[in-house]
XYZ file of C-alpha atoms in Angstrom:
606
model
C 22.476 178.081 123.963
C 26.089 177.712 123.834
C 28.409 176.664 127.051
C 29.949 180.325 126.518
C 26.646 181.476 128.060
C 26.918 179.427 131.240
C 30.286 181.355 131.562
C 28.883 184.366 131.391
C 26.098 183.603 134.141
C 28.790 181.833 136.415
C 31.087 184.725 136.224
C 28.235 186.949 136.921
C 27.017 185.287 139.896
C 30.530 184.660 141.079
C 30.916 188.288 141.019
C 27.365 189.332 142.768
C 29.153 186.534 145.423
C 32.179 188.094 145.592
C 30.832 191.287 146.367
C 29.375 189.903 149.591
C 32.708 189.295 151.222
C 33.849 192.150 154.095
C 36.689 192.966 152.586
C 34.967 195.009 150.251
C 33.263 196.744 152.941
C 30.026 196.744 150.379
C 27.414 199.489 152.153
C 24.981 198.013 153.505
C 22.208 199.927 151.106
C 23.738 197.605 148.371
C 24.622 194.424 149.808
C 21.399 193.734 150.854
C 20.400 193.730 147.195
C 23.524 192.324 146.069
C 22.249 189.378 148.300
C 18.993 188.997 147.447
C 19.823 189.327 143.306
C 22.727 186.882 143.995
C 20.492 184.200 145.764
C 17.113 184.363 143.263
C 19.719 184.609 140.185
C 21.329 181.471 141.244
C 18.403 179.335 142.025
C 16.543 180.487 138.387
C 19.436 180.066 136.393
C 20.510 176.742 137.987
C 17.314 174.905 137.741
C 16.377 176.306 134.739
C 19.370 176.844 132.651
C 22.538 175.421 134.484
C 21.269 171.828 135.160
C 19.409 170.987 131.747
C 22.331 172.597 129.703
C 25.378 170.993 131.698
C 23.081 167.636 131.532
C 23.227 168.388 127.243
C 26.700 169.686 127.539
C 27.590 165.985 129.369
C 25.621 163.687 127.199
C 27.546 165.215 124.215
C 31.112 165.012 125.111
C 30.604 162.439 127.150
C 28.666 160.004 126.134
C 28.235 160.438 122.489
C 31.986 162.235 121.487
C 33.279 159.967 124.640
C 35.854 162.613 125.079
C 37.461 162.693 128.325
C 38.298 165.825 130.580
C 39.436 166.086 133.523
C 39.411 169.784 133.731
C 35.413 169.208 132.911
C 35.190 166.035 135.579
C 36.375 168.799 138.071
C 34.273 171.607 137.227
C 31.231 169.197 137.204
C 32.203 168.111 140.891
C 32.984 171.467 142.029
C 29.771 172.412 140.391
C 27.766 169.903 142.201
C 28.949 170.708 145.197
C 28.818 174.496 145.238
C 25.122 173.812 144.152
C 24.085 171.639 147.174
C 25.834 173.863 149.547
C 24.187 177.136 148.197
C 20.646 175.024 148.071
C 21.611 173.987 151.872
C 22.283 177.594 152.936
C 18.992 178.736 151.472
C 16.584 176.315 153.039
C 18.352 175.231 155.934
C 20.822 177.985 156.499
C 23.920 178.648 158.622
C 23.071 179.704 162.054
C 26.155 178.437 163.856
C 24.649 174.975 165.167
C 24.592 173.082 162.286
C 27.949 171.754 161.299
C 26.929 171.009 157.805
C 25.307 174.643 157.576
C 29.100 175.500 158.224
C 30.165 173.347 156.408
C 28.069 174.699 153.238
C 29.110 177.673 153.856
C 32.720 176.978 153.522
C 32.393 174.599 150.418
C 30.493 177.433 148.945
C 32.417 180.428 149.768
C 35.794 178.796 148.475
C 34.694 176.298 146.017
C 33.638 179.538 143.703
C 36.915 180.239 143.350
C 37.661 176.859 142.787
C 35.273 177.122 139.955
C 36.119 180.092 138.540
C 39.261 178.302 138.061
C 38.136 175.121 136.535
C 35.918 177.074 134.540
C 39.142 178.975 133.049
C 40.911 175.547 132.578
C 38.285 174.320 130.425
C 37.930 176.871 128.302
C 39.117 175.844 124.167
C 41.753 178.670 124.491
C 43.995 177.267 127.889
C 45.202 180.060 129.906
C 48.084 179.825 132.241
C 46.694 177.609 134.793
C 50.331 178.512 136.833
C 48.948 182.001 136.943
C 45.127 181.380 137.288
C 45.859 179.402 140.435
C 48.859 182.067 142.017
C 45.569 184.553 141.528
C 42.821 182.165 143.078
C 44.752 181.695 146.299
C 45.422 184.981 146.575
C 41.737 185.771 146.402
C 40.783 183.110 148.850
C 44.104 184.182 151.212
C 41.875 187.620 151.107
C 38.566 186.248 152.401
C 40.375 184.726 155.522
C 40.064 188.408 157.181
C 36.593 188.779 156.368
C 34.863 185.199 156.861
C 32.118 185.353 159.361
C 32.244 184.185 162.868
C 29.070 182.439 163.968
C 29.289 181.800 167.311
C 3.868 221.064 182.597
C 6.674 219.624 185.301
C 10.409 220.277 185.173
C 11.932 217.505 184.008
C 11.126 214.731 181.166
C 8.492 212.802 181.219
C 10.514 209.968 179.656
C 14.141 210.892 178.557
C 14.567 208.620 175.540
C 16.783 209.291 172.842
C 16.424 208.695 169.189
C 19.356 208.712 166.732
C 20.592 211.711 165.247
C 17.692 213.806 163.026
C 15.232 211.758 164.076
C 12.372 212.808 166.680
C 9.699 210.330 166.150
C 9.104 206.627 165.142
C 6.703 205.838 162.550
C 4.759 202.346 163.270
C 6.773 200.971 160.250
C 9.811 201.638 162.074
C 9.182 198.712 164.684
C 8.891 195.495 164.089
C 6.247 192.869 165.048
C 7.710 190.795 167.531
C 5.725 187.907 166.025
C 8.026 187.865 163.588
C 10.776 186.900 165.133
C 9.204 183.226 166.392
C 9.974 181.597 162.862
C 14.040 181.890 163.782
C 13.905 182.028 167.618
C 11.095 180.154 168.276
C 12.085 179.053 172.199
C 12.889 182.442 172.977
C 10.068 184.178 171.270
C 7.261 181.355 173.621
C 9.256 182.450 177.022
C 8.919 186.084 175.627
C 5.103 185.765 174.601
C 3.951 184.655 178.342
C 6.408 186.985 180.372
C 5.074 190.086 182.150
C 8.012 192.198 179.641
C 5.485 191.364 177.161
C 2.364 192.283 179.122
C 3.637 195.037 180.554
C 0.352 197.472 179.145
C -2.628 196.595 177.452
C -2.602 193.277 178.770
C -2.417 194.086 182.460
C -5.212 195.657 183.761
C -3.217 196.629 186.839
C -1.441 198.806 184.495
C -4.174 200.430 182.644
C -6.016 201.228 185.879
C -2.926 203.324 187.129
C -2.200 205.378 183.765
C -5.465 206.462 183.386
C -5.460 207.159 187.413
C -2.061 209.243 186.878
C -3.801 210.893 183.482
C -6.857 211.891 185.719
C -4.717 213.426 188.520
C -1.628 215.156 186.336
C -3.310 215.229 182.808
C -3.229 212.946 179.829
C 0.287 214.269 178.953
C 1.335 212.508 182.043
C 0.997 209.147 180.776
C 4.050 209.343 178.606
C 6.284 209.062 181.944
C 4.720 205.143 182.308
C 4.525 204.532 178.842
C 8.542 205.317 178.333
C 9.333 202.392 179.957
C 6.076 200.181 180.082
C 5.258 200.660 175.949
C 8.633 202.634 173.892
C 6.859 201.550 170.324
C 3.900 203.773 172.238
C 5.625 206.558 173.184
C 8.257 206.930 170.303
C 5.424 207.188 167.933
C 3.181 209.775 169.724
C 0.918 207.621 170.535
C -1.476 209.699 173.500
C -2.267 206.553 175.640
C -1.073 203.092 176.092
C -3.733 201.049 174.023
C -7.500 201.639 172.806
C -8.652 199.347 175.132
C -8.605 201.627 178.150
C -11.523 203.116 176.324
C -14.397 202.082 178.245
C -12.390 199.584 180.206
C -12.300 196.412 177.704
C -10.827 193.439 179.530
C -8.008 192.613 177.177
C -7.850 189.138 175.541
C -4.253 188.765 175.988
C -4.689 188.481 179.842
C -5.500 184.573 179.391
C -4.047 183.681 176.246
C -1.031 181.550 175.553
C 1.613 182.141 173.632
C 0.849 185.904 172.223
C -1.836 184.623 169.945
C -3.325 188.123 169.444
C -0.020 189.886 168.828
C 0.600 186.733 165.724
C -2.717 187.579 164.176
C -2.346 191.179 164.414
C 0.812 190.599 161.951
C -0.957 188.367 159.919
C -3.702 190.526 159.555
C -1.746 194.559 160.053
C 1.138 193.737 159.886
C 3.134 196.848 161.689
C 0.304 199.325 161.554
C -1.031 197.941 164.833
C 2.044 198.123 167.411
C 2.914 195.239 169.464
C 2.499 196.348 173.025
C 5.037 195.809 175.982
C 8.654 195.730 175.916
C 9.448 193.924 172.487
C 12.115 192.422 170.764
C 13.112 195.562 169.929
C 12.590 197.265 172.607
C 15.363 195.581 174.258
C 17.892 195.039 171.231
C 17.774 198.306 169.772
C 19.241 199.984 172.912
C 22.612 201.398 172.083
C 23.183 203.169 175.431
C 21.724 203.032 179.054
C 22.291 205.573 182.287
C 19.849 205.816 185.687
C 19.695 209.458 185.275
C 15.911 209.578 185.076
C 12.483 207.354 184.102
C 13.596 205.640 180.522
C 17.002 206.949 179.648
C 17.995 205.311 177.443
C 18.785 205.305 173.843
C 17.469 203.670 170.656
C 18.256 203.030 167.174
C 15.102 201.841 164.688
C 16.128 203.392 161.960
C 19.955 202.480 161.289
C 19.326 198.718 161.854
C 20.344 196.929 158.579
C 17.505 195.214 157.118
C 17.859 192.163 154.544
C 15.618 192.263 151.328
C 12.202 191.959 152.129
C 12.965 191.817 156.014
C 9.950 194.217 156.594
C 7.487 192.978 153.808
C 4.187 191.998 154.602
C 3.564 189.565 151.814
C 4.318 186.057 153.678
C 6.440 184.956 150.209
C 8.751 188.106 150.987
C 9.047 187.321 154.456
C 9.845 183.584 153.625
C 12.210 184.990 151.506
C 13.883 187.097 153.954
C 14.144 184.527 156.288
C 16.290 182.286 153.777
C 18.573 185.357 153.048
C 19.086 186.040 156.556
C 19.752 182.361 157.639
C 21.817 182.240 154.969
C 24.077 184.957 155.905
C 22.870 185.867 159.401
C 26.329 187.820 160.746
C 24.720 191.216 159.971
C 21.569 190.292 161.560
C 23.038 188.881 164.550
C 25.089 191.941 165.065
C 22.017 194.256 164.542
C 20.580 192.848 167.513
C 23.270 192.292 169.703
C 25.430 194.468 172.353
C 27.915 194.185 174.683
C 26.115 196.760 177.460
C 22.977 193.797 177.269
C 24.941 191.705 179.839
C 25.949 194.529 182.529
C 23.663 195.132 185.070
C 23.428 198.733 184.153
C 21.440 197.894 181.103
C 18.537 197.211 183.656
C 19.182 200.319 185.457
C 17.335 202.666 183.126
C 13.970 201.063 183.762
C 14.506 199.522 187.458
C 15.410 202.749 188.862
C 12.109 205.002 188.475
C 11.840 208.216 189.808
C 9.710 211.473 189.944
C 9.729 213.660 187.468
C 9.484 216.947 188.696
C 11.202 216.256 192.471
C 13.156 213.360 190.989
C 12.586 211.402 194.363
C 13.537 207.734 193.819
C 10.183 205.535 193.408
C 12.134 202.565 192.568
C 16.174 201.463 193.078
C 16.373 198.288 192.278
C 19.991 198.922 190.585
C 21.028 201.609 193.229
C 20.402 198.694 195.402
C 22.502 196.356 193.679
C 25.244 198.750 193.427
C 25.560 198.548 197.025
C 24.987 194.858 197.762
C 27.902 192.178 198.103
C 26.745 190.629 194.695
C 28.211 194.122 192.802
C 31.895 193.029 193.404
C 33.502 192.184 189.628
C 37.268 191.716 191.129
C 35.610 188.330 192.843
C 33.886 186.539 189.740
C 32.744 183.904 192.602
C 30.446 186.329 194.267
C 29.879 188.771 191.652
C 26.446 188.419 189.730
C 24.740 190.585 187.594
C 21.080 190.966 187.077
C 20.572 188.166 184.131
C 22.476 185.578 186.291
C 19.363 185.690 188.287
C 16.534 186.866 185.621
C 17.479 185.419 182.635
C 19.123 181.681 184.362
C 16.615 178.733 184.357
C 15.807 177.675 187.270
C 15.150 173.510 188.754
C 13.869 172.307 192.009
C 14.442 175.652 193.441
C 17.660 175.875 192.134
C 19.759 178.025 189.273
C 20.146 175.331 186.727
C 21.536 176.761 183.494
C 19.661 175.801 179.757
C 21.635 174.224 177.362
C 19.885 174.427 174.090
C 19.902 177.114 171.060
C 18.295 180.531 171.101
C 17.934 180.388 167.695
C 16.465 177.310 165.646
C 19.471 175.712 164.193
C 21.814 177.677 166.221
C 24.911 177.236 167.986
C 24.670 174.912 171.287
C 25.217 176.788 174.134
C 25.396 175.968 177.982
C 23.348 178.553 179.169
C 21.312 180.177 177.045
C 19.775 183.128 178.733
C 16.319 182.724 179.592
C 13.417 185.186 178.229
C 10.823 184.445 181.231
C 12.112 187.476 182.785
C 11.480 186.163 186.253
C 11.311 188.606 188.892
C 8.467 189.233 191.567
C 5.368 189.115 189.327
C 4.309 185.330 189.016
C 0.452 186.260 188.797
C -0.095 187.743 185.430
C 2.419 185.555 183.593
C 0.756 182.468 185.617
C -2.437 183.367 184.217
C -1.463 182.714 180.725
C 1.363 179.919 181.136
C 2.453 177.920 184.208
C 6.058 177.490 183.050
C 6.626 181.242 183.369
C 4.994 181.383 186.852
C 6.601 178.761 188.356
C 10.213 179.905 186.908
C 9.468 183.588 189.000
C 7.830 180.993 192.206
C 11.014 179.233 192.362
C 13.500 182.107 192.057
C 11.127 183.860 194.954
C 11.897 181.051 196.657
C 15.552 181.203 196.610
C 15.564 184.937 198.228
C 15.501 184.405 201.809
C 16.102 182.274 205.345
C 13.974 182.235 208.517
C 15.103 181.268 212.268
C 13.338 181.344 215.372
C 13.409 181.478 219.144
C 11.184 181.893 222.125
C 12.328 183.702 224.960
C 10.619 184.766 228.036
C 7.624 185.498 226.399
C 8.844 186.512 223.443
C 8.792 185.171 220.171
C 12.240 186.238 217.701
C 12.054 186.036 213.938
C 14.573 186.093 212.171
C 14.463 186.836 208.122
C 17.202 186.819 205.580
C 17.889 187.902 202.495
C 20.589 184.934 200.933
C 19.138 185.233 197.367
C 17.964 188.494 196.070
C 20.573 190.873 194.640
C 18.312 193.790 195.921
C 16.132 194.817 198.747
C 13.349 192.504 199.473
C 10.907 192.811 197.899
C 12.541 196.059 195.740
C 10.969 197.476 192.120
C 6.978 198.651 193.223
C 7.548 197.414 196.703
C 5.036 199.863 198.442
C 2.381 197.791 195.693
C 4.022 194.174 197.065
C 2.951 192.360 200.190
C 5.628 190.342 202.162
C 5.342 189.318 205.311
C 5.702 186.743 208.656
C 2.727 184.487 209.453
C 3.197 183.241 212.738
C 1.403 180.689 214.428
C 2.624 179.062 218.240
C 1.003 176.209 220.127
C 1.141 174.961 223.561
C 1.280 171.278 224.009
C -2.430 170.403 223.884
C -2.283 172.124 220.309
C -4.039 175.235 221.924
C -3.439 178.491 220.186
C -1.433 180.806 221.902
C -0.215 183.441 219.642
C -0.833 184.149 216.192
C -0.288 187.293 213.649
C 0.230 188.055 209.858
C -3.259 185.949 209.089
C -5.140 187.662 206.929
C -8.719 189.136 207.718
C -12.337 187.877 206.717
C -11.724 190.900 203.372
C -8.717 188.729 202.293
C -6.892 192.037 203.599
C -3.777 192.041 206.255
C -4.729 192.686 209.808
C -3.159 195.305 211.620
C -0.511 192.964 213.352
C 0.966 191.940 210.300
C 3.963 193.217 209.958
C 4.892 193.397 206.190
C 8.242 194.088 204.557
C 7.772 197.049 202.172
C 7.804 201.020 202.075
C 5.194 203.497 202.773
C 5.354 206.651 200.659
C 3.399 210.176 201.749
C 2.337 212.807 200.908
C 3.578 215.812 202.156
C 1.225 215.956 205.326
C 2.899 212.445 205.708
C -0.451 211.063 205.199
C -0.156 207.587 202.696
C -0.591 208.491 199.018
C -2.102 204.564 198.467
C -2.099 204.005 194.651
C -1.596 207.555 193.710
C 2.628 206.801 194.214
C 3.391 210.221 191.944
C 2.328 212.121 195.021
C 4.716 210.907 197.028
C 6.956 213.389 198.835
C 8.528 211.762 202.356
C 8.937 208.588 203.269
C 6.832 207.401 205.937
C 8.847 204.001 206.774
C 10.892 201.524 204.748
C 11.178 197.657 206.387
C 12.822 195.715 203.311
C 15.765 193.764 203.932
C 18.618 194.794 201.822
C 20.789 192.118 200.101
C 22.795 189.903 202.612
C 21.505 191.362 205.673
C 18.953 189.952 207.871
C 15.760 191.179 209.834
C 14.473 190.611 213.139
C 10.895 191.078 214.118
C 9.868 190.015 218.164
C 6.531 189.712 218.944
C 5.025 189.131 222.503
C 3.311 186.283 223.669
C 1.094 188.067 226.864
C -0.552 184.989 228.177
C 3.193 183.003 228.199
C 2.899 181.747 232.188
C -0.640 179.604 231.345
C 1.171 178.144 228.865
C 1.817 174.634 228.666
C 5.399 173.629 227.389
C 6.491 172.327 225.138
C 5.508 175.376 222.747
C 5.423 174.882 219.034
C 6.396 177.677 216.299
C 5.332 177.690 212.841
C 6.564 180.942 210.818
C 5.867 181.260 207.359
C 7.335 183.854 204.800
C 4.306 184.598 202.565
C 3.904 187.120 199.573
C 1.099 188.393 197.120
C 1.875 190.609 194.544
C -0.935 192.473 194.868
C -2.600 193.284 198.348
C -6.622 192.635 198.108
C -7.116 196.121 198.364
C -5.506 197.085 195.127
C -6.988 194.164 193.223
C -10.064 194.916 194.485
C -10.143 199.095 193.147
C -8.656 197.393 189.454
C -11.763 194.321 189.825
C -14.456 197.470 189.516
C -12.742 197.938 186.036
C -11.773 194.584 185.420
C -14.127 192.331 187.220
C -13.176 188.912 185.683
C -9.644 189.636 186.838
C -9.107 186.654 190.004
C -7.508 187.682 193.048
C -3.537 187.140 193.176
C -3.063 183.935 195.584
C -0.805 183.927 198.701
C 2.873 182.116 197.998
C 4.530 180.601 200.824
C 7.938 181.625 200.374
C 9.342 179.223 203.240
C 8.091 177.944 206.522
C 10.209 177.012 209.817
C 8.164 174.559 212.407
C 10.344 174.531 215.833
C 9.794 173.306 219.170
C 10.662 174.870 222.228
């Protein structure tokens, strides 16, 4: 085959190359194939035409004819080169954190035109090389604005919106989270533990109460849990959570590491088995967020832009994808990415529940921010939004920022935002990966302060919330058990006064005197788990953010006392109390009971 051939192929590919720069503003419909055809075209014709003919097309002139060009020494360098940087970009790729992936991609965006311009200079017939170079740099002057950057009730039961003309998902529509591991692989194991991924099928807490609220309000009901508990659910029709409330299965997931079940689902379904949870997705499809009701927010599936073979199920294609995306990954990271995913009102259309038909507030965990001292952007040192708390790593009890990558390859960053999710629930993530539960056991441990004092006869407690952002506890806080243990000895060690211990049915006594809210019903009698009947608030004891709590208790037999008395308090929390656990244990028997976390502890003398 003659060297006029290369040409042709070189021009060609220059051209499907070309065509990927933004200033052409290519839609996206044809860029992703534009890609694709560019990247396969170049590999086959390189390794099987390019190299052995430009090895020939050496050897000749060369060696044999010993001609010497420079205008062919310089297209064989630039050559070279633009072939190890495209082979770098394909199997290692550009994802900001390399600098020879940014590198490659420099050497290969501009050394085509570099080429195309050798390529013209060594043509038999010369052309103006004055005016092929005036036209080069004014091609590569162009691509300076367009290189990427890598760095049966009243209301709705869940008030999600999908993009224009569209009023359901199919399964096809989401994506696996699995999938995303091979790129984001840190990300994806803090993900695969955290109770955002086990937010359904794998909590059996969860599956007791939707088919309790189906029960009591009808099956229909269960789309006002599932809008925020399982979208990929509830955007596709889907009438329950997961099959495995059927006959009340205790779900694998529960004690597995690392999402094992949701990787072999892909492997083996691919998308016709939805991921349960809050996904990937889930989370970075949101294009808009309010607190006007249970889930409103709104998502995009089906304008994401998608990169050849993104969504194949053959593990080739995928492999493929992976390359084109790493590659090229500015359209990929933009997908996925979104300025409202850092403002604490992203959270709010989740962490503010309420009732659909009398829209009374069930949960305000962002009305409660609004109004603590942390909401206060004109002071950036005391304003902090929700993922400066739940999404920061955390060390020896203290915020301690991650430097690392999010994504494999990626750009270094100083604090890369956590995907542990740490909040209250330490349990259900602890049963499948210790990291996770001690992230959420340290940040509990940040929220509050104790003092104490005796006083004739009197014992003062005095509890603080210094940490939380929120009430304390906040989110299901009539489900969540905090509360003072108090314990005070006379000198001989003799037991005095005690209260908070809990009772021979791992249950609190009657003294205890727990932080958290009461709902009733509307004989003001408590509605226990049935929450959706709620109608008045029988009494409310959290500690909102910055302000502090005091609780006195009386010590009757104070004057037989022997001095000096000694006062240990404790701050302890469950998750859970025993009696909950206990009704989900009849359906879930091998679930274990939630331990008791000592918060923080005060031993004084007096």
């Amino acid at each position: 085959m003659k060297t006029a051939h290369i040409k042709i192929y070189l021009i060609l590919i220059f051209i499907t190359g070309l065509l990927q720069i933004d200033i052409l503003h290519v839609e996206w419909n044809y860029f992703k194939y534009i890609q694709a055809i560019h990247i396969i075209s170049s590999i086959l014709l390189t390794i099987f035409l390019l190299i052995p003919l430009v090895n020939i097309h050496v050897y000749r002139h060369l060696v044999v004819k010993k001609q010497n060009s420079i205008n062919g020494i310089v297209l064989g360098v630039v050559l070279f080169l633009i072939t190890i940087s495209g082979f770098y970009l394909f199997f290692i790729g550009n994802r900001g954190g390399d600098i020879y992936g940014i590198i490659s991609f420099y050497i290969h965006l501009y050394g085509s035109f570099f080429l195309l311009l050798a390529l013209f200079l060594h043509t038999k017939k010369r052309v103006n090389a004055t005016f092929t170079s005036k036209l080069m740099l004014i091609l590569i002057a162009g691509t300076f604005y367009s290189t990427p950057s890598f760095s049966a009730i009243s209301s709705k039961l869940t008030n999600i919106k999908l993009e224009e003309n569209v009023e359901r998902y199919h399964n096809q529509d989401w994506t696996n989270s699995a999938r995303c591991k091979s790129c984001h692989t840190d990300i994806f194991n803090q993900w695969a533990d955290s109770n955002h991924r086990h937010m359904t099928g794998s909590n059996p807490y969860y599956m007791v109460m939707e088919n309790l609220a189906a029960e009591d309000k009808g099956n229909g009901f269960r789309k006002w849990c599932m809008g925020c508990h399982n979208p990929s659910a509830v955007t596709t029709e889907q009438d329950k959570t997961t099959h495995t409330m059927n006959g009340n299965i205790m779900p694998d997931p529960l004690f597995e590491s690392g999402s094992s079940t949701l990787i072999d689902e892909l492997k083996i379904h691919g998308n016709s088995q939805l991921e349960q949870g809050v996904s990937c997705l889930a989370c970075h499809r949101i294009t808009k967020v309010d607190s006007s009701g249970n889930s409103s927010y709104s998502l995009d599936l089906t304008n994401r832009k998608k990169y050849t073979f993104e969504e194949s199920d053959s593990q080739t294609e995928q492999w493929l994808s992976e390359k084109f995306i790493n590659a090229n990954p500015k359209i990929h990271k933009k997908s996925y990415s979104n300025k409202i995913y850092k403002q604490s009102g992203y959270c709010a259309s989740c962490h503010d529940e309420y009732l659909p038909d009398s829209h009374l507030g069930v949960v305000s965990t962002f009305k409660e921010w609004e109004k603590s001292p942390y909401n206060d952007p004109k002071n950036p040192n005391k304003h902090k939004d929700c993922i400066d708390c739940h999404m920061t790593n955390l060390k020896d009890n203290k915020f301690s920022p991650l430097k690392g990558r999010s994504t494999n390859g990626g750009t270094m960053k100083d604090d890369v935002k956590v995907h542990y999710f740490s909040g209250s629930n330490h349990f259900l993530s602890g049963l499948k990966n210790k990291i996770n539960e001690d992230q959420t056991i340290q940040l509990l441990k940040t929220s509050a302060k104790l003092d104490v004092d005796i006083k004739e006869g009197k014992v003062i407690v005095g509890v603080k919330n210094i940490g939380a952002g929120h009430h304390l506890p906040t989110g299901v806080s009539d489900f969540r058990e905090l509360w003072l243990e108090i314990t005070v000895k006379d000198k001989n060690n003799k037991v005095v006064f005690e209260s908070g211990k809990l009772q021979a049915d791992n249950n609190l006594g009657k003294d205890a005197r727990p932080f958290m809210k009461v709902f009733g019903d509307e004989n003001n009698q408590p509605v226990g788990l049935q929450f959706w009947r709620y109608k008045k608030l029988i009494s409310d004891t959290r500690i909102p953010a910055g302000e502090r709590r005091e609780e006195i208790y009386t010590i009757k037999e104070v004057k037989k006392s022997q001095y000096p008395l000694t006062a240990i308090v404790k701050l302890n929390f469950r998750i859970y109390p025993q009696w909950v656990t206990s009704i989900v244990q009849k359906a879930y028997p091998q679930l274990p009971n939630p331990p008791v976390i000592e918060l923080n502890k005060i031993v004084k003398k007096f």
